PDB file of C-alpha atoms in Angstrom:
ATOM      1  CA  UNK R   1       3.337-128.358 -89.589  1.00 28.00           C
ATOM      2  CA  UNK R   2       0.366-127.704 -87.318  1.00 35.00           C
ATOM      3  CA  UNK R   3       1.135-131.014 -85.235  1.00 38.00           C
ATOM      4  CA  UNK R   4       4.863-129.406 -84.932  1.00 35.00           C
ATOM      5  CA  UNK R   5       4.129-126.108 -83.944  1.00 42.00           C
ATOM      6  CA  UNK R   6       1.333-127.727 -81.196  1.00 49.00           C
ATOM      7  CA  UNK R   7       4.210-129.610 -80.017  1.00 74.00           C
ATOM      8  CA  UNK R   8       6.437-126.297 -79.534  1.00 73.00           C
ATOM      9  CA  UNK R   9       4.133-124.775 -77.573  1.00 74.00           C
ATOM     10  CA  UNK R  10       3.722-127.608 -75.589  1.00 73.00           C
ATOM     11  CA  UNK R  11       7.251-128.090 -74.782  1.00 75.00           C
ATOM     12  CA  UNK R  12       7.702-124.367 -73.698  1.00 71.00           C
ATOM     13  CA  UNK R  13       4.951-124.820 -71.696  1.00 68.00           C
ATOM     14  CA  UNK R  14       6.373-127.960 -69.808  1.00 69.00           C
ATOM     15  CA  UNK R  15       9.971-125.484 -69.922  1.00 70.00           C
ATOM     16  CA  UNK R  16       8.456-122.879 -67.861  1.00 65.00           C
ATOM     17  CA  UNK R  17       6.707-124.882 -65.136  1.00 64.00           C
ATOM     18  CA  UNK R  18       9.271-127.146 -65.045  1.00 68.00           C
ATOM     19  CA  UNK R  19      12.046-124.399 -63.977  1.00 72.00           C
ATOM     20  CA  UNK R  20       9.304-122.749 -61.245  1.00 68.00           C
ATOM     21  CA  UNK R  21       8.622-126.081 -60.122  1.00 60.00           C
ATOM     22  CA  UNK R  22      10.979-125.764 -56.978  1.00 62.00           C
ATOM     23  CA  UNK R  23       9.589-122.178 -55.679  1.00 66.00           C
ATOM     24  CA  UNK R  24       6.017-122.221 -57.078  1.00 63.00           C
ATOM     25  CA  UNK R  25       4.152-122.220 -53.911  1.00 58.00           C
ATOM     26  CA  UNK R  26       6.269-119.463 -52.347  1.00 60.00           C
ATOM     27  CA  UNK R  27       5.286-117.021 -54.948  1.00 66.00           C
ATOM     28  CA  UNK R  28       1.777-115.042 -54.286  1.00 58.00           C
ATOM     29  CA  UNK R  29      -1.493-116.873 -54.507  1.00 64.00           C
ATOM     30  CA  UNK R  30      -0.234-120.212 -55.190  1.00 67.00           C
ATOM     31  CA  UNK R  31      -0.853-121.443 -51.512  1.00 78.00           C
ATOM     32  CA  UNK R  32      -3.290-120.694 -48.192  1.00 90.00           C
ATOM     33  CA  UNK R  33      -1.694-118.317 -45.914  1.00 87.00           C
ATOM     34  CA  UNK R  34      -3.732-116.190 -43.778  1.00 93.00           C
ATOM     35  CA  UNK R  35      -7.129-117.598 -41.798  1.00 95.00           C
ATOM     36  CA  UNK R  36      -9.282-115.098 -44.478  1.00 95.00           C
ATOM     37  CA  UNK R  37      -7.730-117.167 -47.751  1.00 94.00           C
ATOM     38  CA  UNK R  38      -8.527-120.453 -45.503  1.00 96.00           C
ATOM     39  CA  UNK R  39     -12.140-118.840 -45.254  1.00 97.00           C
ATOM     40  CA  UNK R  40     -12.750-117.769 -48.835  1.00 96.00           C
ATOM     41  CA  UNK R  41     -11.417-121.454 -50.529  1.00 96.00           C
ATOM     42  CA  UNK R  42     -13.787-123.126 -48.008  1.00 96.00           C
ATOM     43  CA  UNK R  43     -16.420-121.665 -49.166  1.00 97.00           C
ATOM     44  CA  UNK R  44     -15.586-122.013 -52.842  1.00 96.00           C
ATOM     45  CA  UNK R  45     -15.493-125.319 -52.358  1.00 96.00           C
ATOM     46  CA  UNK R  46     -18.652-125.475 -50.318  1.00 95.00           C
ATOM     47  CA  UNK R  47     -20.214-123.729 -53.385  1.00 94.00           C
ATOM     48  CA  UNK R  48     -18.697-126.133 -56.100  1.00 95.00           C
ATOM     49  CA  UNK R  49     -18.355-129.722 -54.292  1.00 92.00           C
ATOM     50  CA  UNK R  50     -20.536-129.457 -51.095  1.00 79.00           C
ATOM     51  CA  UNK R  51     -19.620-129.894 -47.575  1.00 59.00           C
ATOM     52  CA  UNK R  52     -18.007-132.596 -46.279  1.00 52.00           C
ATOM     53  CA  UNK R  53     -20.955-133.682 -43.982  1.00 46.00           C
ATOM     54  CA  UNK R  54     -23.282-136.276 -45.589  1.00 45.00           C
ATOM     55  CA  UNK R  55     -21.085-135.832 -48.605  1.00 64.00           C
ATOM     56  CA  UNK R  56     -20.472-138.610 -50.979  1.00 81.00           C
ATOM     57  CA  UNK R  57     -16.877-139.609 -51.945  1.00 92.00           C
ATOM     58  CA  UNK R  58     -16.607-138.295 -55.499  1.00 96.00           C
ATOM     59  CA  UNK R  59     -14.003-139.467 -58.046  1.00 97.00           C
ATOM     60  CA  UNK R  60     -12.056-135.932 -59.095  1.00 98.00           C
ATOM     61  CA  UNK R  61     -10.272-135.217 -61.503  1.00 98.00           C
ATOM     62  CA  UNK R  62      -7.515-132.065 -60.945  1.00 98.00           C
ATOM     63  CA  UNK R  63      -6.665-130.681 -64.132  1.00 98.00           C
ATOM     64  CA  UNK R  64      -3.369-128.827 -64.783  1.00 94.00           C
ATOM     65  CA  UNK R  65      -2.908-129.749 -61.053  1.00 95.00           C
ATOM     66  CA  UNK R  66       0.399-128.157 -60.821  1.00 92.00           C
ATOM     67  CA  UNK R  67       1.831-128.549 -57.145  1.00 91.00           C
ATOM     68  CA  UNK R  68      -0.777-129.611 -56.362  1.00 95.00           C
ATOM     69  CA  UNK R  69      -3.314-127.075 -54.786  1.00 95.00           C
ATOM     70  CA  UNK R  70      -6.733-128.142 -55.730  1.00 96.00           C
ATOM     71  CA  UNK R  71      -5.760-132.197 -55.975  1.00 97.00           C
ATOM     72  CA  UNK R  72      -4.641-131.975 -51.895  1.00 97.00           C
ATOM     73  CA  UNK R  73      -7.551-129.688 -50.907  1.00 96.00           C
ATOM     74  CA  UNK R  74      -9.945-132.233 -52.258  1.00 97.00           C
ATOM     75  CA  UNK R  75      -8.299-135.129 -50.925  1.00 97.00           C
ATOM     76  CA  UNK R  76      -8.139-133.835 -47.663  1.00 95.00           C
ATOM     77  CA  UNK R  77     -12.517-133.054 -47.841  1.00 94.00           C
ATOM     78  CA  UNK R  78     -12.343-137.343 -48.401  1.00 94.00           C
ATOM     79  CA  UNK R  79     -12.403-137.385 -52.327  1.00 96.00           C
ATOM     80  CA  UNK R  80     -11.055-139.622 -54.679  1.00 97.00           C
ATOM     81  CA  UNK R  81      -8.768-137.476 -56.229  1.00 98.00           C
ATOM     82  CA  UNK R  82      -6.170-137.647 -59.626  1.00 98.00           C
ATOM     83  CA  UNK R  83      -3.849-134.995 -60.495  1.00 98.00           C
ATOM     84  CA  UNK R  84      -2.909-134.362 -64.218  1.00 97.00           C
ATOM     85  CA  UNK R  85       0.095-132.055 -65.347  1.00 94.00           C
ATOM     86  CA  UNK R  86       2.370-131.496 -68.258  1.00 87.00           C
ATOM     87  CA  UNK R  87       4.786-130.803 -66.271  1.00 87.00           C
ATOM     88  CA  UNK R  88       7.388-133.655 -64.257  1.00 89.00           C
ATOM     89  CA  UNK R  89       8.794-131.345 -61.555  1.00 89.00           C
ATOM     90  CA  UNK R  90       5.190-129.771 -60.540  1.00 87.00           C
ATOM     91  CA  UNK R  91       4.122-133.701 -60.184  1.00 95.00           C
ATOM     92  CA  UNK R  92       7.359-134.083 -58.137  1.00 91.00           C
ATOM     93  CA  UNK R  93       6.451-131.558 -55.641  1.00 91.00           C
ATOM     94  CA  UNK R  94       2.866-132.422 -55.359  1.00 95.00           C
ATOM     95  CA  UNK R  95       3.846-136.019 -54.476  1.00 96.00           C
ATOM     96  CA  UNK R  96       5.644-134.645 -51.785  1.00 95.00           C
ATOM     97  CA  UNK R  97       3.391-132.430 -50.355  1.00 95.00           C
ATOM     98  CA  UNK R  98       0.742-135.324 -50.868  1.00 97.00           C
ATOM     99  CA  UNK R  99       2.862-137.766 -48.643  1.00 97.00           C
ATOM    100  CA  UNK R 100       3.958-135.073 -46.190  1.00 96.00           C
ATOM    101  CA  UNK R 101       0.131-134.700 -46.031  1.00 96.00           C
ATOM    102  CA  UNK R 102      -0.894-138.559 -45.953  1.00 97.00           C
ATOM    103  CA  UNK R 103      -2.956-138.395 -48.742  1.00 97.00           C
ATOM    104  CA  UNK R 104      -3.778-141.027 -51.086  1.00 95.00           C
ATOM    105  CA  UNK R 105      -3.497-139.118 -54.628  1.00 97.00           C
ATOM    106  CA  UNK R 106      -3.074-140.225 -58.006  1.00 97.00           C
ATOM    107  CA  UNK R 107      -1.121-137.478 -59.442  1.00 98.00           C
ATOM    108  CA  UNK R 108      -0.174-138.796 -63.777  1.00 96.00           C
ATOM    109  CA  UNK R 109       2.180-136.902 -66.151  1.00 94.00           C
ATOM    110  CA  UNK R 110      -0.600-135.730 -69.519  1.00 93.00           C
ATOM    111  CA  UNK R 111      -1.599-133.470 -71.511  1.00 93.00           C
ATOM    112  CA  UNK R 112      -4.826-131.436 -70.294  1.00 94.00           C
ATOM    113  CA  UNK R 113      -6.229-131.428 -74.058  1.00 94.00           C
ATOM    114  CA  UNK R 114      -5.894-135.257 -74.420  1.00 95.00           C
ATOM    115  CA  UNK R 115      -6.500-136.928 -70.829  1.00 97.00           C
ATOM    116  CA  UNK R 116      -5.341-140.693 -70.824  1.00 96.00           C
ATOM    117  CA  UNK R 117      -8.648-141.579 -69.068  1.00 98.00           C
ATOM    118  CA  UNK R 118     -11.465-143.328 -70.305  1.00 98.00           C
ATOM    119  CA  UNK R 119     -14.929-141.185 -70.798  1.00 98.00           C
ATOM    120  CA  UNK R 120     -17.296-141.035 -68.093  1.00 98.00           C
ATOM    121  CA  UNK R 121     -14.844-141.637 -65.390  1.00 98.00           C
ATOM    122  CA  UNK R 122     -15.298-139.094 -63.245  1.00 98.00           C
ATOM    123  CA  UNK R 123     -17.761-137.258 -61.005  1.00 97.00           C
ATOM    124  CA  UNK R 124     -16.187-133.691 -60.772  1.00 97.00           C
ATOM    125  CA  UNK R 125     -13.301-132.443 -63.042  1.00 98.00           C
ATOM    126  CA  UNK R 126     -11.758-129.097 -61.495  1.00 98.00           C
ATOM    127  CA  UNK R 127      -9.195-126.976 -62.967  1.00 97.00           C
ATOM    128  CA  UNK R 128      -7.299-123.644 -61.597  1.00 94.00           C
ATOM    129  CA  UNK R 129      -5.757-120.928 -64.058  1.00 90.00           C
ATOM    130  CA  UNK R 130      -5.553-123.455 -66.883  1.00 92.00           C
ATOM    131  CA  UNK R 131      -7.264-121.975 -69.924  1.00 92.00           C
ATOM    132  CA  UNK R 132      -4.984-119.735 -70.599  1.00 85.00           C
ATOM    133  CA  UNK R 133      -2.074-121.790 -70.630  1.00 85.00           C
ATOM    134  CA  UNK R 134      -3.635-123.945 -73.747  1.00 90.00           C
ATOM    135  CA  UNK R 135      -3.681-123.825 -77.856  1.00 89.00           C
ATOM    136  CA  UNK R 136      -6.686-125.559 -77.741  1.00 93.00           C
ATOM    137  CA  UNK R 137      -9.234-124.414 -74.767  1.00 94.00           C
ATOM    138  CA  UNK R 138     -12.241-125.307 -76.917  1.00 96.00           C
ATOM    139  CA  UNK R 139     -11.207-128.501 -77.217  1.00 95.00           C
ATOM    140  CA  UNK R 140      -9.539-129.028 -73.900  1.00 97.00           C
ATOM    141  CA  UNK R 141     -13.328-128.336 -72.647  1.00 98.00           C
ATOM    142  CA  UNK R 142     -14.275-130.763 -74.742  1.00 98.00           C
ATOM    143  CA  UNK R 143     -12.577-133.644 -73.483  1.00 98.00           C
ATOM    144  CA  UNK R 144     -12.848-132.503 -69.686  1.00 98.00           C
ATOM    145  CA  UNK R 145     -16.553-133.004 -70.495  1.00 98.00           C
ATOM    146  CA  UNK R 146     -15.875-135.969 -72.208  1.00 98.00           C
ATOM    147  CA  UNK R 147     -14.412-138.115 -69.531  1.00 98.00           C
ATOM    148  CA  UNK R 148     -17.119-136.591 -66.940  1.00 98.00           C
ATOM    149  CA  UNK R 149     -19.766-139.067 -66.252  1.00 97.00           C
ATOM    150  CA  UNK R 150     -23.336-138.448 -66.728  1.00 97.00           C
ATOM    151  CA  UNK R 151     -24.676-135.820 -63.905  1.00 96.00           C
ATOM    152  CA  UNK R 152     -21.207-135.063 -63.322  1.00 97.00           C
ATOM    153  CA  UNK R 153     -19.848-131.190 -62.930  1.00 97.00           C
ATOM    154  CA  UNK R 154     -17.094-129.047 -64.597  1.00 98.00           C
ATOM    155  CA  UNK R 155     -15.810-126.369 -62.546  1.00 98.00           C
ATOM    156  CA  UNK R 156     -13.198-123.383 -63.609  1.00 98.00           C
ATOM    157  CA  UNK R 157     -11.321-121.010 -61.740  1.00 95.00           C
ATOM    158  CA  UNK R 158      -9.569-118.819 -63.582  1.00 93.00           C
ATOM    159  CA  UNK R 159      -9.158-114.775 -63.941  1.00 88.00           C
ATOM    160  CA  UNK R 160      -8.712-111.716 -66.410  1.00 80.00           C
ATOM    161  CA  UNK R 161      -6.313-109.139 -66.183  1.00 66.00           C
ATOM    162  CA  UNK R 162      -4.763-106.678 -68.324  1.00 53.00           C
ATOM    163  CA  UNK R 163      -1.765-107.841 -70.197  1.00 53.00           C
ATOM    164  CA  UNK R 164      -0.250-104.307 -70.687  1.00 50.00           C
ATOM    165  CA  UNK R 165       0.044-104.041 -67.015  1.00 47.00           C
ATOM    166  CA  UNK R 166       2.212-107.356 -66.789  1.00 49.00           C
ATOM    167  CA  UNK R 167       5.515-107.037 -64.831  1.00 50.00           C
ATOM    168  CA  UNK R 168       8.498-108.681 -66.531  1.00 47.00           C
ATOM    169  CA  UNK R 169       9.714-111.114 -64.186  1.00 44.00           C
ATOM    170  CA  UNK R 170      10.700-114.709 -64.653  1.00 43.00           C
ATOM    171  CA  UNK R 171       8.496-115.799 -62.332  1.00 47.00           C
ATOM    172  CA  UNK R 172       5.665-114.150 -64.356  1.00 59.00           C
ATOM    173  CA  UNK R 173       4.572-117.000 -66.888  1.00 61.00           C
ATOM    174  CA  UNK R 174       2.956-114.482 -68.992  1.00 60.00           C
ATOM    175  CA  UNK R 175       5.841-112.374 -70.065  1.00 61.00           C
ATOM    176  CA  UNK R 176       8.493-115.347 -69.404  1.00 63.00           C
ATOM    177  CA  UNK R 177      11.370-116.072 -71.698  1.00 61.00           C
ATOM    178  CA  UNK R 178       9.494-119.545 -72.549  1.00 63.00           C
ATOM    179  CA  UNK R 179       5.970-117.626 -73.236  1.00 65.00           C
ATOM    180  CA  UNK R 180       7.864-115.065 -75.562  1.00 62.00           C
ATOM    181  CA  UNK R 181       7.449-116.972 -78.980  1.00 66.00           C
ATOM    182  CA  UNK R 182       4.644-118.735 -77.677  1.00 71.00           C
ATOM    183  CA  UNK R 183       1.674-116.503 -76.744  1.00 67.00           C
ATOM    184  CA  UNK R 184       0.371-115.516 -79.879  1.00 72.00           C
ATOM    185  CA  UNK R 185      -0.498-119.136 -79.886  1.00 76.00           C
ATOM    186  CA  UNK R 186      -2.750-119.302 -76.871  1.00 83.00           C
ATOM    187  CA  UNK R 187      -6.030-117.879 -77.465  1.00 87.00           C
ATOM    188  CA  UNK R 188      -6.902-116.948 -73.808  1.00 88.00           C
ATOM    189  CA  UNK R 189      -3.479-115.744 -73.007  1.00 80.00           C
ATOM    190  CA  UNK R 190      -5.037-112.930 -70.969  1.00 76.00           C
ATOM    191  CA  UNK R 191      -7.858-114.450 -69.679  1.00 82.00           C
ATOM    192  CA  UNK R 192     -11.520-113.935 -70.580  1.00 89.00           C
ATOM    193  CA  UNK R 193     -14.009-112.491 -68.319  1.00 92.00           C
ATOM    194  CA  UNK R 194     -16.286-114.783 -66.120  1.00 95.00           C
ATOM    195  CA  UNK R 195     -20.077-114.214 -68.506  1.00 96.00           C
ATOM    196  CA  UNK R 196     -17.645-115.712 -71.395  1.00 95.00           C
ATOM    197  CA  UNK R 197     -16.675-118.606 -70.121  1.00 97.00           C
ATOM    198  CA  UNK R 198     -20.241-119.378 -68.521  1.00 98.00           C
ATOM    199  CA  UNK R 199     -21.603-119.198 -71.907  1.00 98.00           C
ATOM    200  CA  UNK R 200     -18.540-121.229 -73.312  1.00 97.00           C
ATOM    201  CA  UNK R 201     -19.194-124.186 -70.871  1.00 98.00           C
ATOM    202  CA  UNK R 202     -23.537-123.473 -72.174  1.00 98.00           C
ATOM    203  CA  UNK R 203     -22.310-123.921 -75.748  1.00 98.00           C
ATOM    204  CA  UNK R 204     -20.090-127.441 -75.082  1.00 98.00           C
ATOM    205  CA  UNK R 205     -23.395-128.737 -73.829  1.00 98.00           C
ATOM    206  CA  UNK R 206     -23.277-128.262 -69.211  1.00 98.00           C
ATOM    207  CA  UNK R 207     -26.595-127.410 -67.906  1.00 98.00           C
ATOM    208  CA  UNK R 208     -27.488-125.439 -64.677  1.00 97.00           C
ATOM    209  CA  UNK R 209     -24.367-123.390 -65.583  1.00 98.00           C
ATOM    210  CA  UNK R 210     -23.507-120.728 -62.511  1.00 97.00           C
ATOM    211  CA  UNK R 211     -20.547-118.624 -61.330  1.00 97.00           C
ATOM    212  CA  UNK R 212     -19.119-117.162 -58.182  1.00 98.00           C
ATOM    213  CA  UNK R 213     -16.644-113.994 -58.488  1.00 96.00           C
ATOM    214  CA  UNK R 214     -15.343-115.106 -55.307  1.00 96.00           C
ATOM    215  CA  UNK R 215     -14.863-111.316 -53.732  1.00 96.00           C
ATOM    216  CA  UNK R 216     -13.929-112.812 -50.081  1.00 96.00           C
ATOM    217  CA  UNK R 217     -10.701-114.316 -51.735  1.00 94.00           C
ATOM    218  CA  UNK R 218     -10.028-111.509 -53.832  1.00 91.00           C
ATOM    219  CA  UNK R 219     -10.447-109.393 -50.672  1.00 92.00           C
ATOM    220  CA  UNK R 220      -8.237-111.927 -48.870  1.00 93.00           C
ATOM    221  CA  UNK R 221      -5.425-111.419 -51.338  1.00 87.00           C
ATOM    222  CA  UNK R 222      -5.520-107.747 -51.192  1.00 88.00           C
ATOM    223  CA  UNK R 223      -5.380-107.837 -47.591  1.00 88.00           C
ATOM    224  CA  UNK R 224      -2.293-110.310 -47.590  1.00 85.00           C
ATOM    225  CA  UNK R 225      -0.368-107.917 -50.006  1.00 83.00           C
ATOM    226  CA  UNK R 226      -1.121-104.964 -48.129  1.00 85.00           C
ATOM    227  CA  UNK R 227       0.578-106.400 -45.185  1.00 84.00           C
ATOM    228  CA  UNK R 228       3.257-108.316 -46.800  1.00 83.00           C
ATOM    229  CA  UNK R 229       4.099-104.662 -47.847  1.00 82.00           C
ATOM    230  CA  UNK R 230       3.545-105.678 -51.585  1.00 78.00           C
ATOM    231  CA  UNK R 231       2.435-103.854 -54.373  1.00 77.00           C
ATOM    232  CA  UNK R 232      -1.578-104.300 -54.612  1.00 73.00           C
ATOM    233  CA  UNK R 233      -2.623-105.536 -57.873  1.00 73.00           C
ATOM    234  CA  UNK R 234      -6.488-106.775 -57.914  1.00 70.00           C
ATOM    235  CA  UNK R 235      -7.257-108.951 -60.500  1.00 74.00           C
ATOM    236  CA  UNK R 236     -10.719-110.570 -61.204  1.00 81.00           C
ATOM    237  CA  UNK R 237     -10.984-113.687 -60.196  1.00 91.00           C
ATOM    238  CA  UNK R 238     -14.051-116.584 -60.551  1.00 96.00           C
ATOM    239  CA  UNK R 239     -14.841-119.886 -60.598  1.00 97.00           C
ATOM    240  CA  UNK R 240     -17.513-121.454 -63.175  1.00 98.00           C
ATOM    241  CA  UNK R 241     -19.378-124.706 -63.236  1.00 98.00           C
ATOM    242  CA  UNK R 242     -21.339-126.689 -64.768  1.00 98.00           C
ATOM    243  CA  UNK R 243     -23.110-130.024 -64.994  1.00 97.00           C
ATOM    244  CA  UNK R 244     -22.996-132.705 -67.914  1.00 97.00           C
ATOM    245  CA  UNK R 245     -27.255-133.798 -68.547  1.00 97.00           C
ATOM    246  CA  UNK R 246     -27.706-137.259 -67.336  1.00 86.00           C
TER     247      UNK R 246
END
């Protein structure tokens, strides 16, 4: 029965993304548009990879890569770079951008809670808004850490917001018609706040853990909606890393 239900929730998942697949990056936040946003994911990635200037290639690893966002950003600093998504029409589109772009990435169809890569094969594993998408986080962290190689780093970005102040919109995954039966399923449906997921990443075993609540791209995105004319909604945003002991 368990195995069943994990499978349900799975398949809604894949449902969802699937159907936004087309318009994803046209929605809010899911893309750079303004020279602030530019400024603020530079220096997030500064922070969490180091700047491209006497910077070794690393082999990355984009988890839940979606469109993919993270995958092309990396790939374009000179990484080594695969993409991982439930989801066949998010892979679709980040081909695309990927050979609109001329990068080389290796974007794979998987599940984020059992990667189909062997352990220690990676330098840096990143994922963006993932958690809460998962029936299994704990474990998901788990095997992110698992196929990190010694030294290696895990970084999350993710958020927290109120879920009574959701909007109910199709394009919101949250209160979506595929999410409906699912979310009581998905322990971190709402996000946890950044000191819990720093300690979660301290308990699986990282050292030097640190965090960045990334204010200049929270700024950025206030800014955008205020002149797009839309509704300003901050939510709290951060990224997380940590590094597996050699």
């Amino acid at each position: 029965m368990a195995s069943t239900q994990h499978d349900e929730v799975k398949e809604q998942v894949a449902a969802h993304w699937n159907r936004r697949a087309p318009g994803f990056d046209a929605d809010f936040g899911h893309s750079i548009r303004t020279a602030a946003e530019r400024a603020a994911w530079d220096r997030i990635l500064d922070l969490v990879v180091g700047g491209p200037k006497g910077q070794a290639s690393l082999d990355c690893l984009d988890v839940g890569c979606g469109t993919g966002f993270l995958s092309l950003e990396l790939a374009g600093r000179g990484h080594r770079v695969s993409g991982i998504d439930f989801a066949p029409q998010m892979l679709a589109e980040a081909r695309r951008k990927a050979a609109a772009q001329g990068l080389a990435v290796r974007f794979e169809e998987g599940d984020a809670e059992q990667l189909p890569f062997a352990a220690a094969s990676f330098d840096l594993v990143m994922t963006r808004h993932v958690l809460w998408t998962l029936p299994h986080p704990e474990a998901a962290i788990d095997e992110w850490i698992r196929v990190l190689r010694p030294g290696g780093r895990l970084a999350v970005m993710d958020s927290q917001f109120d879920p009574s102040v959701l909007e109910r919109s199709p394009q919101n995954a949250r209160s979506s018609a595929e999410y409906a039966g699912i979310g009581d399923r998905l322990p971190f449906l709402g996000g946890r706040p950044q000191a819990e997921i720093a300690a979660l990443l301290r308990a699986h075993g990282l050292a030097d853990v640190a965090g960045d609540p990334v204010p200049d791209l929270v700024a950025a995105q206030v800014q955008r909606m205020a002149e797009e004319g839309l509704e300003v909604r901050v939510r709290r945003r951060y990224i997380v890393w940590g590094d597996k002991p050699g």
